[in-house]
Coordinates of C-alpha atoms and ligand atoms in Angstrom, one line a residue:
M1 CA -4.0 38.4 5.4
E2 CA -0.8 36.8 4.2
N3 CA -0.5 36.6 0.4
N4 CA 0.5 33.7 -1.7
K5 CA 3.5 34.8 -3.7
P6 CA 5.1 31.8 -5.2
N7 CA 7.4 29.9 -2.8
T8 CA 9.4 28.1 -5.4
D9 CA 11.8 26.1 -3.3
G10 CA 9.3 23.9 -1.5
V11 CA 11.5 23.9 1.6
Q12 CA 9.3 25.6 4.1
T13 CA 6.1 23.8 3.3
S14 CA 4.2 22.0 0.5
G15 CA 2.1 25.0 -0.6
T16 CA 2.4 28.7 -1.2
H17 CA 0.0 29.9 1.6
K18 CA 1.5 30.3 5.0
T19 CA -0.3 28.7 7.9
C20 CA -1.0 30.0 11.4
W21 CA 1.6 27.4 12.5
T22 CA 4.4 28.3 10.1
E23 CA 3.8 32.0 10.9
T24 CA 4.0 31.7 14.6
V25 CA 7.0 29.5 15.1
Q26 CA 10.4 29.2 13.4
Q27 CA 10.7 25.7 11.8
R28 CA 13.8 23.9 13.0
A29 CA 16.6 23.4 10.5
F30 CA 19.5 21.0 11.0
Q31 CA 22.6 20.5 8.9
K32 CA 22.3 19.0 5.4
L33 CA 23.7 15.6 4.8
S34 CA 27.3 16.0 3.7
E35 CA 28.9 12.6 4.1
D36 CA 28.1 8.9 3.8
V37 CA 26.4 7.5 6.9
K38 CA 25.6 4.0 8.3
C39 CA 22.8 3.5 10.9
E40 CA 20.5 1.0 12.3
V41 CA 17.4 2.8 11.0
A42 CA 16.9 5.6 8.5
V43 CA 13.6 7.5 8.7
I44 CA 12.6 9.5 5.6
G45 CA 10.4 12.5 6.5
A46 CA 10.3 14.8 9.5
G47 CA 6.6 15.2 10.0
I48 CA 4.7 13.8 13.0
S49 CA 5.0 10.2 11.7
G50 CA 8.7 10.3 10.9
L51 CA 9.8 12.1 14.1
T52 CA 7.6 10.1 16.4
V53 CA 8.9 6.8 14.9
A54 CA 12.5 8.2 15.2
Y55 CA 11.9 9.3 18.8
C56 CA 10.4 5.9 19.9
L57 CA 13.1 3.9 18.2
A58 CA 15.8 6.1 19.8
K59 CA 14.1 5.6 23.2
A60 CA 14.4 1.9 22.6
G61 CA 18.1 2.3 22.0
K62 CA 18.3 2.2 18.2
Q63 CA 20.7 4.4 16.3
V64 CA 18.5 6.4 14.0
V65 CA 19.0 9.0 11.2
V66 CA 16.2 11.2 9.9
L67 CA 16.4 12.6 6.3
E68 CA 14.1 15.5 5.6
D69 CA 13.7 17.2 2.2
G70 CA 12.7 20.5 3.7
L71 CA 12.7 21.7 7.3
I72 CA 11.0 20.2 10.4
G73 CA 7.2 20.0 9.6
S74 CA 7.6 21.0 5.9
G75 CA 4.9 18.6 4.8
E76 CA 1.3 18.2 5.9
T77 CA 2.1 18.5 9.6
G78 CA 2.8 22.2 9.0
R79 CA -0.6 22.5 7.2
T80 CA -2.8 20.4 9.6
T81 CA -5.4 21.6 12.0
A82 CA -4.2 19.2 14.7
H83 CA -7.3 17.8 16.4
I84 CA -5.8 14.9 18.4
V85 CA -8.6 12.5 18.6
N86 CA -9.9 8.9 18.9
A87 CA -13.1 10.1 17.2
L88 CA -12.1 8.7 13.8
D89 CA -13.1 10.3 10.4
D90 CA -14.7 7.1 9.1
F91 CA -16.7 6.2 12.3
Y92 CA -16.5 3.1 14.4
S93 CA -19.8 1.7 13.1
E94 CA -18.1 1.6 9.6
I95 CA -14.8 0.3 10.9
E96 CA -16.6 -2.5 12.8
S97 CA -18.5 -3.5 9.6
L98 CA -15.1 -3.7 7.7
F99 CA -12.8 -5.1 10.4
G100 CA -15.1 -6.7 13.0
E101 CA -15.5 -5.8 16.7
E102 CA -11.9 -6.7 17.4
G103 CA -10.6 -4.5 14.6
A104 CA -12.7 -1.6 15.8
R105 CA -11.5 -2.1 19.4
H106 CA -7.9 -2.1 18.2
A107 CA -8.5 1.1 16.3
A108 CA -9.9 2.8 19.4
E109 CA -7.2 1.5 21.7
S110 CA -4.4 2.5 19.4
H111 CA -5.7 6.1 18.8
T112 CA -6.4 6.5 22.5
A113 CA -2.8 5.3 23.2
A114 CA -1.6 7.9 20.7
I115 CA -3.3 10.8 22.5
N116 CA -1.8 9.5 25.8
L117 CA 1.6 9.2 24.2
V118 CA 1.5 12.8 22.9
E119 CA 0.6 13.9 26.4
K120 CA 3.4 11.9 27.9
I121 CA 6.0 13.2 25.5
V122 CA 4.9 16.8 26.1
I123 CA 5.3 16.2 29.9
D124 CA 8.5 14.1 29.8
E125 CA 10.3 16.3 27.3
H126 CA 8.9 19.6 28.6
I127 CA 7.5 20.7 25.3
D128 CA 5.6 24.0 25.5
C129 CA 3.2 23.5 22.6
D130 CA -0.3 24.6 23.9
F131 CA -1.3 20.9 24.5
K132 CA -4.8 20.8 25.9
R133 CA -7.3 18.1 26.7
L134 CA -10.9 19.0 25.6
D135 CA -14.2 17.6 24.5
G136 CA -15.1 16.9 20.8
Y137 CA -18.6 17.2 19.4
L138 CA -19.9 15.4 16.3
F139 CA -23.2 16.8 14.9
L140 CA -25.3 16.1 11.9
H141 CA -24.6 17.6 8.5
P142 CA -28.0 18.8 7.1
S143 CA -27.9 16.0 4.5
D144 CA -27.5 13.3 7.2
E145 CA -29.9 11.4 9.5
P146 CA -29.9 11.0 13.3
Q147 CA -29.4 7.2 12.8
T148 CA -25.7 8.0 12.0
L149 CA -25.2 9.3 15.5
D150 CA -27.2 6.5 17.1
D151 CA -25.0 3.9 15.4
E152 CA -21.9 5.8 16.4
L153 CA -23.0 6.0 20.0
E154 CA -23.5 2.2 20.1
A155 CA -20.2 1.5 18.2
T156 CA -18.1 3.8 20.4
H157 CA -19.5 2.2 23.6
K158 CA -18.6 -1.2 22.3
V159 CA -14.9 -0.1 21.8
G160 CA -14.7 1.6 25.2
I161 CA -15.1 5.2 24.2
H162 CA -17.5 6.9 26.6
T163 CA -19.4 9.1 24.2
V164 CA -22.6 10.9 25.4
M165 CA -25.6 12.0 23.2
V166 CA -26.4 15.7 23.9
E167 CA -28.6 18.3 22.4
G168 CA -26.9 20.1 19.5
G169 CA -28.1 23.5 21.0
S170 CA -26.2 22.7 24.2
M171 CA -22.8 22.5 22.6
P172 CA -20.4 25.3 23.7
G173 CA -19.3 27.9 21.3
I174 CA -21.2 26.9 18.1
S175 CA -24.6 28.3 17.1
G176 CA -27.4 27.2 14.8
V177 CA -27.2 23.4 15.3
S178 CA -30.4 21.7 16.1
G179 CA -30.9 18.0 16.6
P180 CA -28.6 15.6 18.5
A181 CA -24.8 15.7 18.8
L182 CA -22.3 13.2 20.2
K183 CA -19.8 14.3 22.8
Y184 CA -16.4 12.6 22.9
P185 CA -14.5 13.2 26.1
Q186 CA -10.7 13.4 26.6
Q187 CA -9.7 14.6 23.1
A188 CA -6.8 17.0 22.7
Q189 CA -5.2 19.7 20.6
F190 CA -1.8 21.4 20.3
H191 CA 0.4 23.7 18.1
P192 CA 1.8 21.1 15.8
L193 CA 5.0 22.9 14.9
K194 CA 5.9 23.7 18.5
Y195 CA 5.4 20.0 19.3
L196 CA 7.5 18.9 16.3
N197 CA 10.3 21.2 17.2
G198 CA 10.3 19.9 20.8
L199 CA 10.1 16.3 19.5
A200 CA 13.1 16.9 17.2
D201 CA 15.1 18.3 20.0
A202 CA 14.2 15.4 22.3
F203 CA 15.3 12.9 19.6
V204 CA 18.6 14.7 19.1
R205 CA 19.1 14.6 22.9
L206 CA 18.7 10.8 22.7
G207 CA 21.6 10.7 20.2
G208 CA 19.5 10.8 17.0
K209 CA 20.7 12.6 13.9
I210 CA 18.5 14.8 11.7
Y211 CA 19.5 16.1 8.3
T212 CA 17.2 18.7 6.8
Q213 CA 17.2 20.0 3.2
T214 CA 18.3 16.4 2.3
H215 CA 16.3 14.8 -0.5
A216 CA 16.2 11.0 -0.2
N217 CA 16.1 9.0 -3.4
T218 CA 14.7 5.5 -2.7
K219 CA 15.3 4.1 -6.1
T220 CA 18.8 3.0 -5.0
M221 CA 17.4 0.9 -2.1
K222 CA 17.5 -2.2 -4.2
D223 CA 21.3 -1.7 -4.1
G224 CA 21.3 -1.5 -0.3
Y225 CA 21.5 2.2 0.3
I226 CA 19.5 5.4 0.0
E227 CA 21.0 8.2 -2.1
A228 CA 20.6 11.6 -0.4
N229 CA 22.1 14.8 -1.6
G230 CA 24.7 12.7 -3.5
Y231 CA 25.7 10.7 -0.4
K232 CA 25.0 7.2 0.7
V233 CA 22.9 6.3 3.7
Q234 CA 23.2 2.6 4.6
P235 CA 20.6 1.5 7.2
E236 CA 19.6 -1.9 8.3
Y237 CA 16.0 -0.8 8.3
T238 CA 14.2 2.1 6.5
V239 CA 11.0 3.8 7.5
V240 CA 9.4 5.8 4.8
A241 CA 7.3 8.5 6.5
T242 CA 6.8 10.8 3.5
N243 CA 3.0 10.9 3.8
S244 CA 2.6 9.6 0.3
P245 CA 5.2 6.7 0.2
I246 CA 7.9 7.6 -2.2
N247 CA 9.4 4.1 -2.3
D248 CA 6.3 2.5 -3.7
W249 CA 5.5 2.8 -7.4
A250 CA 2.0 1.4 -7.7
T251 CA 0.7 -1.0 -5.0
M252 CA 0.0 1.5 -2.2
H253 CA -1.3 4.1 -4.6
T254 CA -4.2 1.8 -5.6
K255 CA -5.1 1.5 -2.0
Q256 CA -5.5 5.2 -1.2
S257 CA -6.3 8.5 -2.9
P258 CA -5.0 12.0 -2.4
Y259 CA -7.5 14.7 -1.4
R260 CA -7.0 18.5 -0.9
T261 CA -8.7 20.0 2.1
Y262 CA -9.1 23.7 2.9
V263 CA -8.6 25.9 6.0
I264 CA -9.6 29.4 7.0
V265 CA -8.6 31.1 10.3
A266 CA -10.6 33.9 11.9
K267 CA -9.6 36.1 14.8
V268 CA -12.0 36.0 17.8
P269 CA -11.8 38.1 21.0
K270 CA -9.8 36.2 23.6
G271 CA -12.0 33.8 25.6
A272 CA -15.1 34.5 23.5
I273 CA -15.4 30.8 22.5
E274 CA -14.9 28.0 25.0
P275 CA -12.3 25.6 23.5
A276 CA -13.7 22.4 22.0
L277 CA -13.4 20.4 18.8
W278 CA -16.4 20.4 16.5
W279 CA -17.1 18.2 13.4
D280 CA -20.2 17.6 11.3
T281 CA -20.9 14.1 9.9
G282 CA -20.1 15.1 6.2
D283 CA -22.0 15.8 3.1
Q284 CA -23.9 12.6 2.2
N285 CA -24.6 14.0 -1.3
S286 CA -21.0 14.8 -2.1
V287 CA -19.5 13.6 -5.4
W288 CA -16.6 12.3 -3.4
P289 CA -16.8 8.9 -1.7
T290 CA -15.0 10.5 1.4
M291 CA -18.1 12.8 2.1
P292 CA -16.1 15.8 3.2
Y293 CA -17.0 17.3 6.6
N294 CA -16.5 20.6 8.4
Y295 CA -14.0 20.7 11.3
V296 CA -13.4 23.5 13.7
R297 CA -11.2 24.3 16.8
T298 CA -9.7 27.3 18.5
Q299 CA -6.1 28.2 19.3
P300 CA -4.6 30.8 21.6
Y301 CA -3.0 33.6 19.5
N302 CA -2.0 36.8 21.5
D303 CA -3.2 38.9 24.5
Q304 CA -6.3 40.1 22.6
Y305 CA -7.3 37.3 20.3
D306 CA -7.8 33.6 19.9
L307 CA -7.9 32.0 16.5
L308 CA -10.9 30.0 15.2
I309 CA -9.7 27.4 12.7
H310 CA -12.2 25.9 10.3
G311 CA -11.5 23.2 7.7
G312 CA -13.4 21.3 5.0
A313 CA -14.5 21.7 1.3
D314 CA -12.3 18.7 0.3
H315 CA -11.9 17.4 -3.3
K316 CA -9.7 14.8 -4.9
T317 CA -6.4 16.4 -5.8
G318 CA -6.3 17.9 -9.3
Q319 CA -10.0 17.4 -9.7
A320 CA -11.6 20.5 -8.1
N321 CA -13.3 21.3 -11.4
K322 CA -15.5 18.1 -11.0
E323 CA -17.6 20.2 -8.6
E324 CA -17.2 23.3 -10.8
E325 CA -15.6 25.1 -7.9
L326 CA -11.9 25.9 -8.4
E327 CA -9.3 25.6 -5.6
E328 CA -9.2 29.3 -4.8
D329 CA -13.0 29.6 -4.6
R330 CA -13.4 27.1 -1.9
Y331 CA -12.5 29.4 1.0
Q332 CA -15.7 31.4 0.4
R333 CA -17.8 28.2 1.0
L334 CA -15.9 27.8 4.3
E335 CA -16.4 31.4 5.3
T336 CA -20.1 31.3 4.7
W337 CA -20.5 28.2 6.9
L338 CA -18.2 29.6 9.6
R339 CA -20.1 32.9 9.9
Q340 CA -23.4 31.0 10.2
H341 CA -22.1 28.8 13.0
F342 CA -19.7 31.1 14.8
P343 CA -21.1 34.7 14.6
Q344 CA -18.1 35.7 16.9
A345 CA -15.7 35.1 14.0
G346 CA -13.9 38.3 13.0
E347 CA -11.3 39.0 10.3
I348 CA -10.0 36.0 8.3
V349 CA -6.3 36.1 8.9
Y350 CA -5.0 32.9 7.3
R351 CA -6.1 30.5 4.7
W352 CA -4.4 27.5 3.1
S353 CA -5.0 24.0 1.8
G354 CA -3.2 20.7 2.4
Q355 CA -3.3 17.1 1.3
V356 CA -4.7 14.0 3.0
M357 CA -4.3 10.4 1.9
E358 CA -7.7 8.5 2.0
P359 CA -7.5 4.7 2.2
V360 CA -10.2 2.8 0.4
D361 CA -11.0 0.7 3.5
D362 CA -10.9 3.6 6.1
M363 CA -7.9 2.5 8.1
G364 CA -4.4 3.8 7.6
F365 CA -1.3 1.8 6.7
I366 CA 1.6 1.2 9.2
G367 CA 4.0 -1.7 8.8
K368 CA 6.2 -3.6 6.4
N369 CA 6.0 -2.3 2.8
P370 CA 4.4 -5.1 0.7
G371 CA 7.2 -7.2 -0.8
D372 CA 10.0 -5.7 1.4
D373 CA 11.5 -7.2 4.5
K374 CA 13.3 -4.3 6.0
V375 CA 11.3 -1.3 4.8
Y376 CA 8.4 0.1 6.8
I377 CA 5.8 2.7 5.7
V378 CA 3.3 5.0 7.4
T379 CA 0.6 6.4 5.2
G380 CA -3.2 6.6 4.5
D381 CA -3.9 8.6 7.7
S382 CA -6.9 10.4 6.4
G383 CA -7.8 13.3 8.7
N384 CA -6.4 11.5 11.7
G385 CA -2.7 11.8 11.1
M386 CA -1.8 13.3 14.5
T387 CA -2.8 10.1 16.3
H388 CA -2.0 7.8 13.3
G389 CA 1.6 9.2 13.0
T390 CA 2.0 8.9 16.7
L391 CA 0.8 5.3 17.0
A392 CA 3.2 4.5 14.2
G393 CA 5.9 5.3 16.7
I394 CA 4.7 2.5 19.0
L395 CA 3.9 0.0 16.3
I396 CA 7.0 0.3 14.1
T397 CA 9.3 0.2 17.1
D398 CA 7.6 -3.1 18.2
L399 CA 7.8 -4.5 14.6
I400 CA 11.5 -3.6 14.2
N401 CA 12.3 -5.1 17.6
G402 CA 10.4 -8.3 16.8
K403 CA 7.8 -7.7 19.5
E404 CA 4.2 -8.7 18.9
N405 CA 1.7 -5.9 18.7
P406 CA -2.0 -6.5 18.6
W407 CA -2.6 -3.6 16.2
A408 CA -0.2 -4.9 13.5
K409 CA -2.9 -6.8 11.6
L410 CA -5.3 -3.9 11.4
Y411 CA -2.7 -1.5 10.0
D412 CA -0.9 -4.0 7.8
P413 CA -0.1 -2.3 4.4
G414 CA -0.4 -5.7 2.7
R415 CA -4.0 -6.3 3.8
I416 CA -6.8 -6.7 1.3
T417 CA -10.3 -5.8 2.5
L418 CA -12.9 -7.5 0.3
K419 CA -16.0 -6.0 1.9
M420 CA -18.6 -4.4 -0.4
Q421 CA -18.0 -0.8 0.9
S422 CA -14.3 -0.9 0.3
V423 CA -14.6 -2.7 -3.1
K424 CA -17.1 0.0 -4.2
T425 CA -14.8 2.8 -3.1
F426 CA -11.8 1.1 -4.8
I427 CA -13.7 0.9 -8.1
E428 CA -14.8 4.5 -7.9
E429 CA -11.4 5.8 -7.1
Q430 CA -9.6 3.7 -9.7
Y431 CA -12.1 4.9 -12.3
S432 CA -11.5 8.5 -11.3
T433 CA -7.8 7.9 -11.6
L434 CA -7.8 6.1 -15.0
S435 CA -10.2 8.7 -16.5
Q436 CA -7.6 11.3 -15.9
Y437 CA -5.4 9.8 -18.7
V438 CA -7.8 11.2 -21.4
D439 CA -6.7 14.7 -20.3
F440 CA -4.1 14.5 -23.0
L441 CA -6.9 14.7 -25.6
L442 CA -8.6 17.8 -24.1
P443 CA -8.1 21.3 -25.6
S444 CA -5.4 23.5 -24.1
D445 CA -6.4 25.5 -21.0
V446 CA -5.7 28.7 -23.0
E447 CA -5.7 29.6 -26.8
S448 CA -2.6 31.7 -26.5
L449 CA 0.2 32.1 -23.9
Q450 CA -0.7 35.8 -23.5
Q451 CA -3.9 34.7 -21.8
I452 CA -1.8 33.4 -18.9
K453 CA -1.7 36.1 -16.3
P454 CA 1.7 36.9 -14.5
G455 CA 2.0 34.5 -11.5
E456 CA -0.3 31.9 -13.1
A457 CA 0.1 28.9 -15.4
A458 CA -1.7 26.7 -17.9
I459 CA -1.4 23.3 -19.5
V460 CA -1.2 23.6 -23.3
G461 CA -0.4 21.8 -26.5
R462 CA -2.1 19.2 -28.7
P463 CA -1.7 16.6 -27.2
K464 CA -1.9 18.6 -24.0
K465 CA 1.6 18.0 -22.6
V466 CA 3.3 21.3 -21.7
A467 CA 3.0 23.1 -18.4
V468 CA 3.7 26.8 -18.9
Y469 CA 4.2 29.1 -15.9
R470 CA 4.3 32.9 -16.5
D471 CA 6.4 34.5 -13.7
E472 CA 5.5 37.8 -12.0
A473 CA 7.8 39.7 -14.4
G474 CA 5.9 38.2 -17.4
A475 CA 8.5 35.6 -18.5
Y476 CA 7.4 32.2 -19.6
H477 CA 8.8 28.9 -18.2
A478 CA 7.8 25.6 -19.7
Y479 CA 8.0 22.0 -18.3
T480 CA 6.7 18.7 -19.4
A481 CA 3.1 18.4 -18.0
V482 CA 3.5 14.6 -17.9
C483 CA 3.9 13.5 -14.3
P484 CA 7.1 11.5 -13.8
H485 CA 5.3 9.0 -11.6
M486 CA 3.0 7.2 -14.0
G487 CA 2.4 9.7 -16.8
C488 CA -0.9 11.6 -16.0
V489 CA -1.2 15.2 -17.1
V490 CA -0.7 17.6 -14.1
Q491 CA -3.3 20.3 -13.4
W492 CA -2.5 24.0 -12.4
N493 CA -3.6 24.8 -8.8
N494 CA -3.8 28.6 -8.9
D495 CA -4.5 28.7 -5.1
E496 CA -1.3 27.1 -3.9
K497 CA 0.6 27.9 -7.2
S498 CA 1.4 24.3 -7.8
F499 CA 1.1 21.7 -10.5
D500 CA -1.0 18.9 -9.0
C501 CA -1.3 15.4 -10.4
P502 CA -4.9 14.2 -10.4
C503 CA -3.9 10.5 -10.4
H504 CA -1.9 9.8 -7.2
G505 CA -1.3 13.3 -5.8
S506 CA 2.3 14.2 -6.8
R507 CA 2.7 18.0 -6.6
F508 CA 5.3 20.4 -8.1
T509 CA 6.0 24.0 -7.5
C510 CA 5.4 26.6 -10.3
E511 CA 9.1 26.0 -11.1
G512 CA 8.5 22.3 -11.5
K513 CA 10.2 21.1 -8.3
V514 CA 8.6 18.1 -6.7
V515 CA 7.0 18.8 -3.3
N516 CA 4.8 15.7 -2.8
G517 CA 5.4 12.1 -3.8
P518 CA 5.0 9.5 -5.1
A519 CA 6.9 11.3 -7.9
L520 CA 10.6 11.5 -7.0
S521 CA 11.8 13.8 -9.7
D522 CA 10.9 17.3 -10.9
L523 CA 9.0 18.2 -14.1
E524 CA 11.6 18.4 -16.8
P525 CA 12.1 21.9 -18.4
V526 CA 11.1 22.0 -22.1
K527 CA 11.2 24.7 -24.8
V528 CA 8.4 27.3 -24.4
P529 CA 5.9 26.5 -27.2
E530 CA 5.5 28.9 -30.1
Q531 CA 2.9 31.6 -29.2
Ligands
FAD1 C1 -5.7 20.9 6.2 C2 -5.4 19.6 7.0 C3 -6.1 19.4 8.2 C4 -5.8 18.3 8.9 N1 -6.4 18.1 10.1 C5 -6.1 17.1 10.9 C6 -6.5 17.0 12.3 O1 -7.2 17.9 12.7 N2 -6.2 15.9 13.0 C7 -5.4 15.0 12.5 O2 -5.1 14.0 13.2 N3 -4.9 15.0 11.2 C8 -5.2 16.1 10.4 N4 -4.7 16.1 9.2 C9 -3.9 15.1 8.7 C10 -2.4 15.2 9.2 O3 -2.1 16.6 9.2 C11 -1.5 14.4 8.4 O4 -2.0 13.1 8.2 C12 -0.1 14.3 9.1 O5 0.4 15.6 9.3 C13 0.8 13.6 8.2 O6 2.1 13.5 8.9 P1 3.3 12.7 8.2 O7 4.4 12.9 9.1 O8 2.8 11.4 7.8 O9 3.5 13.5 6.8 P2 4.1 14.9 6.6 O10 3.9 15.9 7.7 O11 3.7 15.4 5.2 O12 5.7 14.7 6.6 C14 6.3 14.0 5.5 C15 7.7 14.6 5.3 O13 8.4 13.9 4.4 C16 9.2 14.8 3.7 N5 9.6 14.2 2.4 C17 8.9 13.9 1.3 N6 9.6 13.4 0.3 C18 10.9 13.3 0.8 C19 12.1 12.9 0.3 N7 12.2 12.4 -1.0 N8 13.2 13.0 1.0 C20 13.2 13.5 2.3 N9 12.0 13.9 2.8 C21 10.9 13.8 2.1 C22 8.4 16.0 3.5 O14 9.1 17.2 3.3 C23 7.6 16.1 4.8 O15 8.2 17.0 5.8 C24 -4.9 17.3 8.4 C25 -4.3 17.5 7.2 C26 -4.5 18.6 6.5 C27 -3.8 18.9 5.2
FES2 S1 1.1 10.9 -9.1 FE1 0.9 9.1 -10.2 S2 0.8 9.7 -12.3 FE2 1.2 11.5 -11.2

């Protein structure tokens, strides 16, 4: 298995572990920004959201520039599992109760349109990315009741998705599932980085410009430009597609919460498992309001093997200890489940974690940034970022072109959803964030710096304010542990070798370099504390 030696530059991806995507395709790099530029639209972020928005705008004749901190797909799109679905994480029965029948129908229409758009782009632009249409199966987590599936059957039919109730035992590939399951036709999957590379090339063919290793600073936007690598980018419109929006200081970060989610990948003999997508309905007894679920798919690998990709075991970023199961221990939970349900699973060849943004009212945010007229954001895509990022391409292009779009209200970042479920989740998530501020008062993670093993780190001091990383050679490096966003104390994530902020999900490499917003700057170096 690949190891997780610290990757300190944060350029290739937002964690230390390699993924089966980053390991099987070369991520595209373009030139760094090295002059001032003017454009109609600047898009910040070259994940699926940023690149799809850029492509759709360029198709509509706009002059677009993309600014990317790392390489193509350096963010969560390089760490995804890429189920491309209109079977939404939070279920249509729930969406209908929050947004009414029309809202649920728009959710289904827009995600279905996104699957179709991916397929169209693959065909039109000749992108060889293992795109495949296939069925998805939703089955009960042992803690859940059949009523969940009955409700979802009814709700999906109302919105025009032709699900069918089947026997769990009749699902292809998977074993040991009794009870009912819901079959979703016409879902899809692909290799996300092959797709992104193809999308980036297609955008450039349309006359678009991409600058990689170009860090955008949105603080200067109030003065009419974006500072990037020391140069000025002056757009008429800006689209912030950085997953967690880096332009927003507080508003959007009270409407969504960052969660880590984990993936293991096993080899299976080629053709041993019929391709499908499988998900359970989530742990109803979880300490997390998101009720994490298991998700599985296959992927062609080489002449002898396919890959079996299994995700789950989510927790709120920086708060893994709330379940007394540290980040690096979560893969074992996944492996036990995988071997029970897929006895064909062989050697585990990859493992990694990534971050998803969970909105308090289940739907993502695409549209004008609250309070700004010419700034648009895409965020809050939960575990449905492939379709959410793609439908952002359609929606933001319409919004910038002044064209009415029936989905705009559902995804409006300025919306307030005052239904009981979302208010309860809001209160739970805000409590969990605010309670992190008392971390300053807790004892140091270690009594002396010698207890920190090479390649690991700890948060120390009284108050607890210094992040100390001990490199592989044994030397200590110290940074402030106070997150530059809103002052929470970061936590050490020994699995991805990063400092993770438990409040709004900013993340920093072991050398203090920011790899995930909302923080825009690094952890400041400080003097190594006395031993
Ligand atoms: C383990 C895992 C499994 C998942 N499984 C699925 C799935 O099966 N199906 C699904 O639909 N979704 C899934 N998701 C969610 C999905 O992967 C994400 O929602 C989606 O990839 C987000 O895309 P994005 O373009 O919005 O963000 P990203 O891909 O994170 O792109 C944002 C980009 O912005 C760049 N950036 C950040 N700050 C700056 C800055 N200051 N200047 C310049 N650039 C900057 C980053 O480098 C990054 O490349 C999963 C996520 C994870 C982590
Ligand atoms: S991410 Fe908000 S305080 Fe750290």
